[in-house]
């Protein structure tokens, strides 16, 4: 396979719970150094994504950015558009955007909001963002979301729009409205299935099929410390809608049921085997990593987004990012 035919290799900032949040800046520097395609900047419990994207974007380098996925039940399309345009204006970089539905814990618990009809909400938000990011004054009355009379005062960034999806209805909504679908914590087999559903929905709507991006946690020659970090990182996803189905489908229904039972997180963590993150990630030596990259590419991924495991000895995931960049160029 030629370099032009291979899926692009990007990086997403990891926000591991047992690491210094400021490690994210070092990860961004490493991604720039090793020539990755672009940097994804998500949002969890630490940084506001627009703030950290601006801090990264004004540093030396020209790597394009993709912000999100932002939870549509937490941020309105207008606030997302303003944030994206702000980062683009302040940094001079190309800035794309992703939206998603997040989890009940984040939406209902942290933010005190209600999750509303996920698939229609994603579709409404994507349609509004399409107009706003192109610089249009948007009047839109959708099934869930609406806006009237707003236009960006900053230069429109003309960002591409990505929707995070997994279920059939969310994938169909993404296929009708987005340039790209992003999948997280999925096996290559699940990538193939989701890509097929997105293509079918796009064909039915008479629109081009969206590109497929996949976030994949990775560690080159992982130590016990790195694997512990990864296991800890998946605990919160085991009972999140959509993610629970992914792990159950991958053969870890018993752990998913334990998480749903209300068991203490430490007990859930103790039940998570190394094999669970391994089925939705890339871990091992050069040969294992190369095989895994090929598996995701063969499954239909147009962009593989590396989420590097980090450690106290390697806060930037430098070794993993250097190793995967080298393998990708061999």
CSV table of C-alpha atoms in Angstrom, one decimal:
chain,number,residue,atom,x,y,z
A,1,UNK,CA,0.0,0.0,0.0
A,2,UNK,CA,1.4,3.4,-1.0
A,3,UNK,CA,1.8,6.3,1.5
A,4,UNK,CA,-1.0,8.1,-0.3
A,5,UNK,CA,-3.4,5.2,0.1
A,6,UNK,CA,-2.8,4.7,3.8
A,7,UNK,CA,-5.1,6.0,6.5
A,8,UNK,CA,-3.7,9.2,8.0
A,9,UNK,CA,-2.1,9.0,11.4
A,10,UNK,CA,-3.1,11.7,13.9
A,11,UNK,CA,-2.9,12.2,17.7
A,12,UNK,CA,-5.5,12.9,20.3
A,13,UNK,CA,-4.5,14.4,23.6
A,14,UNK,CA,-4.9,11.9,26.4
A,15,UNK,CA,-6.3,13.1,29.8
A,16,UNK,CA,-5.3,10.1,32.0
A,17,UNK,CA,-6.6,10.5,35.5
A,18,UNK,CA,-3.3,9.6,37.2
A,19,UNK,CA,-1.2,12.0,35.2
A,20,UNK,CA,-0.5,15.7,35.3
A,21,UNK,CA,-3.1,17.5,33.0
A,22,UNK,CA,-0.3,19.7,31.7
A,23,UNK,CA,1.3,16.6,30.2
A,24,UNK,CA,-1.1,17.4,27.3
A,25,UNK,CA,1.1,20.2,26.2
A,26,UNK,CA,4.1,17.8,25.9
A,27,UNK,CA,2.0,15.4,23.9
A,28,UNK,CA,1.1,18.1,21.5
A,29,UNK,CA,4.8,19.0,21.1
A,30,UNK,CA,5.7,15.3,20.4
A,31,UNK,CA,2.9,15.0,17.8
A,32,UNK,CA,4.2,18.1,16.0
A,33,UNK,CA,7.8,16.8,16.2
A,34,UNK,CA,7.0,13.4,14.7
A,35,UNK,CA,4.9,14.8,11.8
A,36,UNK,CA,1.5,13.5,12.6
A,37,UNK,CA,-1.4,14.6,10.4
A,38,UNK,CA,-3.3,16.7,13.0
A,39,UNK,CA,-4.0,17.0,16.7
A,40,UNK,CA,-7.4,16.2,18.2
A,41,UNK,CA,-8.2,18.2,21.4
A,42,UNK,CA,-11.1,16.7,23.3
A,43,UNK,CA,-12.7,17.8,26.5
A,44,UNK,CA,-13.1,15.8,29.7
A,45,UNK,CA,-12.8,16.8,33.4
A,46,UNK,CA,-9.7,19.1,33.1
A,47,UNK,CA,-9.2,21.7,30.4
A,48,UNK,CA,-11.7,23.7,28.5
A,49,UNK,CA,-10.9,22.5,25.0
A,50,UNK,CA,-10.9,26.0,23.4
A,51,UNK,CA,-8.4,27.3,26.0
A,52,UNK,CA,-5.9,24.5,25.7
A,53,UNK,CA,-6.2,24.6,21.9
A,54,UNK,CA,-5.3,28.2,21.9
A,55,UNK,CA,-2.3,27.6,24.2
A,56,UNK,CA,-1.1,24.8,21.9
A,57,UNK,CA,-1.9,26.8,18.7
A,58,UNK,CA,0.1,29.8,19.6
A,59,UNK,CA,3.2,27.7,20.2
A,60,UNK,CA,5.6,27.0,17.4
A,61,UNK,CA,4.2,24.6,14.7
A,62,UNK,CA,1.5,24.5,12.2
A,63,UNK,CA,-0.3,21.2,12.8
A,64,UNK,CA,-4.0,21.4,12.1
A,65,UNK,CA,-6.4,21.0,15.0
A,66,UNK,CA,-9.6,19.2,15.5
A,67,UNK,CA,-11.6,20.3,18.6
A,68,UNK,CA,-14.0,18.0,20.4
A,69,UNK,CA,-16.2,16.0,20.4
A,70,UNK,CA,-18.2,18.6,22.2
A,71,UNK,CA,-21.4,17.4,24.0
A,72,UNK,CA,-24.4,18.9,22.2
A,73,UNK,CA,-26.5,18.7,25.4
A,74,UNK,CA,-23.9,20.9,27.1
A,75,UNK,CA,-22.7,23.4,24.4
A,76,UNK,CA,-25.0,25.1,21.9
A,77,UNK,CA,-24.0,25.2,18.2
A,78,UNK,CA,-23.5,29.0,18.6
A,79,UNK,CA,-21.0,28.6,21.5
A,80,UNK,CA,-19.2,25.8,19.6
A,81,UNK,CA,-18.9,28.0,16.5
A,82,UNK,CA,-17.7,31.0,18.5
A,83,UNK,CA,-15.1,28.8,20.2
A,84,UNK,CA,-13.8,27.3,17.0
A,85,UNK,CA,-13.6,30.7,15.2
A,86,UNK,CA,-11.8,32.1,18.3
A,87,UNK,CA,-9.1,29.4,18.2
A,88,UNK,CA,-8.7,29.8,14.4
A,89,UNK,CA,-8.4,33.6,14.7
A,90,UNK,CA,-6.0,33.6,17.6
A,91,UNK,CA,-3.7,30.8,16.4
A,92,UNK,CA,-3.9,31.2,12.6
A,93,UNK,CA,-4.2,27.4,12.3
A,94,UNK,CA,-6.7,25.2,10.5
A,95,UNK,CA,-9.4,24.2,13.0
A,96,UNK,CA,-12.0,21.5,12.5
A,97,UNK,CA,-14.7,20.5,15.0
A,98,UNK,CA,-16.3,17.3,16.3
A,99,UNK,CA,-19.6,16.9,18.2
A,100,UNK,CA,-21.0,14.0,20.2
A,101,UNK,CA,-23.5,13.1,22.9
A,102,UNK,CA,-21.2,12.4,25.9
A,103,UNK,CA,-22.5,10.4,28.8
A,104,UNK,CA,-25.3,10.7,31.4
A,105,UNK,CA,-22.7,11.2,34.1
A,106,UNK,CA,-21.3,14.3,32.3
A,107,UNK,CA,-24.5,15.7,30.9
A,108,UNK,CA,-26.9,15.1,33.8
A,109,UNK,CA,-24.5,14.8,36.7
A,110,UNK,CA,-21.7,17.3,36.1
A,111,UNK,CA,-23.7,19.9,34.1
A,112,UNK,CA,-27.2,19.4,35.3
A,113,UNK,CA,-28.6,19.1,31.8
A,114,UNK,CA,-30.8,16.6,30.1
A,115,UNK,CA,-29.8,14.3,27.2
A,116,UNK,CA,-32.4,14.9,24.5
A,117,UNK,CA,-33.0,12.6,21.6
A,118,UNK,CA,-29.4,11.9,20.7
A,119,UNK,CA,-29.6,11.3,17.0
A,120,UNK,CA,-31.9,14.2,16.1
A,121,UNK,CA,-29.9,16.5,18.4
A,122,UNK,CA,-26.6,15.6,16.7
A,123,UNK,CA,-28.2,16.1,13.3
A,124,UNK,CA,-29.7,19.5,14.2
A,125,UNK,CA,-26.4,20.7,15.7
A,126,UNK,CA,-24.4,19.6,12.7
A,127,UNK,CA,-26.7,21.5,10.3
A,128,UNK,CA,-26.6,24.7,12.4
A,129,UNK,CA,-22.8,24.4,12.7
A,130,UNK,CA,-22.5,23.9,8.9
A,131,UNK,CA,-24.0,27.3,8.3
A,132,UNK,CA,-22.4,29.2,11.1
A,133,UNK,CA,-18.9,28.0,10.3
A,134,UNK,CA,-19.3,29.0,6.7
A,135,UNK,CA,-20.1,32.6,7.9
A,136,UNK,CA,-23.9,32.4,7.2
A,137,UNK,CA,-26.6,34.0,9.4
A,138,UNK,CA,-28.5,31.0,10.5
A,139,UNK,CA,-32.2,30.6,11.1
A,140,UNK,CA,-33.0,27.0,12.0
A,141,UNK,CA,-35.8,25.3,13.8
A,142,UNK,CA,-35.0,21.6,14.2
A,143,UNK,CA,-36.4,18.7,16.2
A,144,UNK,CA,-34.3,19.5,19.2
A,145,UNK,CA,-32.1,22.5,18.5
A,146,UNK,CA,-32.9,26.0,17.2
A,147,UNK,CA,-31.1,29.3,16.5
A,148,UNK,CA,-32.2,32.6,15.0
A,149,UNK,CA,-30.3,35.5,13.5
A,150,UNK,CA,-26.7,34.7,14.6
A,151,UNK,CA,-23.6,35.1,12.4
A,152,UNK,CA,-20.0,34.8,13.4
A,153,UNK,CA,-18.3,38.2,13.9
A,154,UNK,CA,-14.9,36.6,13.4
A,155,UNK,CA,-13.7,35.3,10.1
A,156,UNK,CA,-15.5,32.0,9.4
A,157,UNK,CA,-13.1,29.1,9.8
A,158,UNK,CA,-14.9,26.9,7.2
A,159,UNK,CA,-14.2,23.9,9.4
A,160,UNK,CA,-15.1,20.3,8.6
A,161,UNK,CA,-17.6,18.7,10.9
A,162,UNK,CA,-17.2,15.4,12.6
A,163,UNK,CA,-19.9,13.5,14.5
A,164,UNK,CA,-19.0,10.9,17.2
A,165,UNK,CA,-21.4,8.0,16.7
A,166,UNK,CA,-21.8,4.3,17.2
A,167,UNK,CA,-25.5,3.3,17.2
A,168,UNK,CA,-27.4,2.9,13.9
A,169,UNK,CA,-29.5,6.0,14.4
A,170,UNK,CA,-26.6,8.2,15.4
A,171,UNK,CA,-24.5,6.9,12.5
A,172,UNK,CA,-27.3,7.6,10.0
A,173,UNK,CA,-27.6,11.2,11.4
A,174,UNK,CA,-23.9,11.6,11.0
A,175,UNK,CA,-23.8,10.2,7.5
A,176,UNK,CA,-26.5,12.7,6.4
A,177,UNK,CA,-24.9,15.8,7.9
A,178,UNK,CA,-21.2,15.4,8.7
A,179,UNK,CA,-17.9,15.2,6.7
A,180,UNK,CA,-16.6,12.6,9.0
A,181,UNK,CA,-17.6,10.1,11.7
A,182,UNK,CA,-15.4,9.4,14.6
A,183,UNK,CA,-15.4,6.1,16.6
A,184,UNK,CA,-13.8,5.6,20.0
A,185,UNK,CA,-13.0,2.4,21.9
A,186,UNK,CA,-13.9,0.1,19.0
A,187,UNK,CA,-12.5,-3.2,17.6
A,188,UNK,CA,-11.6,-3.3,13.9
A,189,UNK,CA,-14.7,-5.5,13.4
A,190,UNK,CA,-16.8,-2.8,14.9
A,191,UNK,CA,-15.2,-0.2,12.6
A,192,UNK,CA,-16.1,-2.3,9.6
A,193,UNK,CA,-19.7,-2.6,10.7
A,194,UNK,CA,-20.1,1.1,11.5
A,195,UNK,CA,-18.4,2.2,8.3
A,196,UNK,CA,-20.9,0.0,6.4
A,197,UNK,CA,-23.9,1.5,8.2
A,198,UNK,CA,-22.6,5.0,7.5
A,199,UNK,CA,-22.2,4.2,3.8
A,200,UNK,CA,-25.7,2.8,3.6
A,201,UNK,CA,-27.2,5.8,5.3
A,202,UNK,CA,-25.3,8.2,3.0
A,203,UNK,CA,-26.4,6.3,-0.1
A,204,UNK,CA,-30.0,6.5,1.1
A,205,UNK,CA,-29.7,10.2,1.6
A,206,UNK,CA,-28.0,10.8,-1.7
A,207,UNK,CA,-24.9,12.3,-0.1
A,208,UNK,CA,-21.2,11.3,-0.2
A,209,UNK,CA,-20.1,8.8,2.5
A,210,UNK,CA,-18.4,10.4,5.4
A,211,UNK,CA,-14.8,9.6,6.2
A,212,UNK,CA,-14.1,7.4,9.2
A,213,UNK,CA,-11.8,8.3,12.0
A,214,UNK,CA,-11.0,6.0,14.9
A,215,UNK,CA,-9.5,6.9,18.2
A,216,UNK,CA,-7.2,4.1,19.3
A,217,UNK,CA,-5.3,4.0,22.6
A,218,UNK,CA,-1.8,2.8,22.1
A,219,UNK,CA,1.4,2.0,23.9
A,220,UNK,CA,4.7,0.7,22.4
A,221,UNK,CA,6.3,-2.1,24.5
A,222,UNK,CA,3.9,-1.2,27.4
A,223,UNK,CA,5.0,-1.5,31.0
A,224,UNK,CA,2.8,-2.6,33.8
A,225,UNK,CA,2.4,1.0,34.8
A,226,UNK,CA,1.2,2.0,31.4
A,227,UNK,CA,-1.3,-0.9,31.3
A,228,UNK,CA,-2.6,0.1,34.7
A,229,UNK,CA,-3.2,3.7,33.4
A,230,UNK,CA,-5.2,2.4,30.4
A,231,UNK,CA,-7.3,0.0,32.5
A,232,UNK,CA,-8.1,2.9,34.9
A,233,UNK,CA,-9.1,5.0,32.0
A,234,UNK,CA,-11.7,2.7,30.6
A,235,UNK,CA,-13.6,2.2,33.9
A,236,UNK,CA,-15.8,5.3,33.4
A,237,UNK,CA,-16.8,4.1,29.9
A,238,UNK,CA,-18.1,0.7,30.9
A,239,UNK,CA,-21.5,1.9,31.9
A,240,UNK,CA,-21.8,4.8,29.5
A,241,UNK,CA,-24.5,4.4,26.8
A,242,UNK,CA,-23.0,3.1,23.6
A,243,UNK,CA,-19.7,2.3,25.1
A,244,UNK,CA,-21.2,-0.4,27.3
A,245,UNK,CA,-22.6,-2.0,24.1
A,246,UNK,CA,-19.2,-1.9,22.5
A,247,UNK,CA,-17.5,-3.7,25.3
A,248,UNK,CA,-20.3,-6.2,25.7
A,249,UNK,CA,-20.1,-6.9,21.9
A,250,UNK,CA,-16.4,-7.4,22.3
A,251,UNK,CA,-16.9,-10.1,24.9
A,252,UNK,CA,-16.7,-8.3,28.2
A,253,UNK,CA,-20.4,-8.4,29.2
A,254,UNK,CA,-19.6,-9.6,32.8
A,255,UNK,CA,-17.4,-6.5,33.5
A,256,UNK,CA,-20.1,-4.2,31.9
A,257,UNK,CA,-22.8,-5.7,34.1
A,258,UNK,CA,-20.6,-5.2,37.2
A,259,UNK,CA,-20.1,-1.6,36.3
A,260,UNK,CA,-23.9,-1.2,35.8
A,261,UNK,CA,-24.5,-2.8,39.2
A,262,UNK,CA,-23.3,0.2,41.1
A,263,UNK,CA,-20.1,-1.5,42.2
A,264,UNK,CA,-17.4,0.9,43.5
A,265,UNK,CA,-15.0,2.0,40.7
A,266,UNK,CA,-12.1,0.3,42.5
A,267,UNK,CA,-13.9,-3.0,42.3
A,268,UNK,CA,-14.7,-2.5,38.7
A,269,UNK,CA,-11.1,-1.6,38.0
A,270,UNK,CA,-10.0,-4.8,39.7
A,271,UNK,CA,-12.2,-6.8,37.3
A,272,UNK,CA,-10.9,-5.1,34.2
A,273,UNK,CA,-8.3,-7.4,32.5
A,274,UNK,CA,-5.5,-6.2,30.3
A,275,UNK,CA,-7.3,-8.0,27.4
A,276,UNK,CA,-10.3,-5.5,27.6
A,277,UNK,CA,-8.4,-2.3,26.5
A,278,UNK,CA,-6.3,-4.5,24.1
A,279,UNK,CA,-9.2,-5.4,21.9
A,280,UNK,CA,-9.9,-1.7,21.3
A,281,UNK,CA,-6.3,-0.5,21.2
A,282,UNK,CA,-2.8,-1.0,20.0
A,283,UNK,CA,-0.2,-2.5,22.4
A,284,UNK,CA,3.0,-4.4,21.9
A,285,UNK,CA,6.2,-4.4,19.9
A,286,UNK,CA,6.8,-3.1,16.4
A,287,UNK,CA,5.3,-6.2,14.7
A,288,UNK,CA,2.2,-6.1,16.9
A,289,UNK,CA,1.6,-2.4,16.4
A,290,UNK,CA,2.1,-2.7,12.6
A,291,UNK,CA,-0.4,-5.6,12.5
A,292,UNK,CA,-2.9,-3.6,14.5
A,293,UNK,CA,-2.6,-0.5,12.3
A,294,UNK,CA,-3.2,-2.7,9.2
A,295,UNK,CA,-6.3,-4.2,10.9
A,296,UNK,CA,-7.9,-0.8,11.5
A,297,UNK,CA,-7.0,0.4,8.0
A,298,UNK,CA,-8.4,-2.8,6.4
A,299,UNK,CA,-11.6,-2.3,8.4
A,300,UNK,CA,-12.2,1.1,6.7
A,301,UNK,CA,-10.5,3.7,8.9
A,302,UNK,CA,-9.5,6.8,6.9
A,303,UNK,CA,-7.7,8.3,9.9
A,304,UNK,CA,-6.3,6.5,12.9
A,305,UNK,CA,-6.1,8.8,15.9
A,306,UNK,CA,-3.5,7.6,18.4
A,307,UNK,CA,-4.3,8.2,22.1
A,308,UNK,CA,-0.9,7.6,23.6
A,309,UNK,CA,-0.6,5.9,27.0
A,310,UNK,CA,1.7,8.0,29.2
A,311,UNK,CA,3.7,7.4,32.3
A,312,UNK,CA,5.7,9.2,34.9
A,313,UNK,CA,8.8,8.3,32.9
A,314,UNK,CA,7.3,9.3,29.6
A,315,UNK,CA,4.7,12.0,30.2
A,316,UNK,CA,4.4,12.8,26.5
A,317,UNK,CA,4.0,9.2,25.3
A,318,UNK,CA,7.1,10.2,23.3
A,319,UNK,CA,8.3,6.6,22.8
A,320,UNK,CA,4.9,5.4,21.6
A,321,UNK,CA,4.5,8.3,19.2
A,322,UNK,CA,8.0,8.0,17.8
A,323,UNK,CA,7.5,4.3,17.3
A,324,UNK,CA,4.2,4.5,15.5
A,325,UNK,CA,5.4,7.4,13.3
A,326,UNK,CA,8.4,5.2,12.3
A,327,UNK,CA,6.3,2.2,11.6
A,328,UNK,CA,3.9,4.3,9.5
A,329,UNK,CA,6.7,5.6,7.3
A,330,UNK,CA,8.4,2.2,6.8
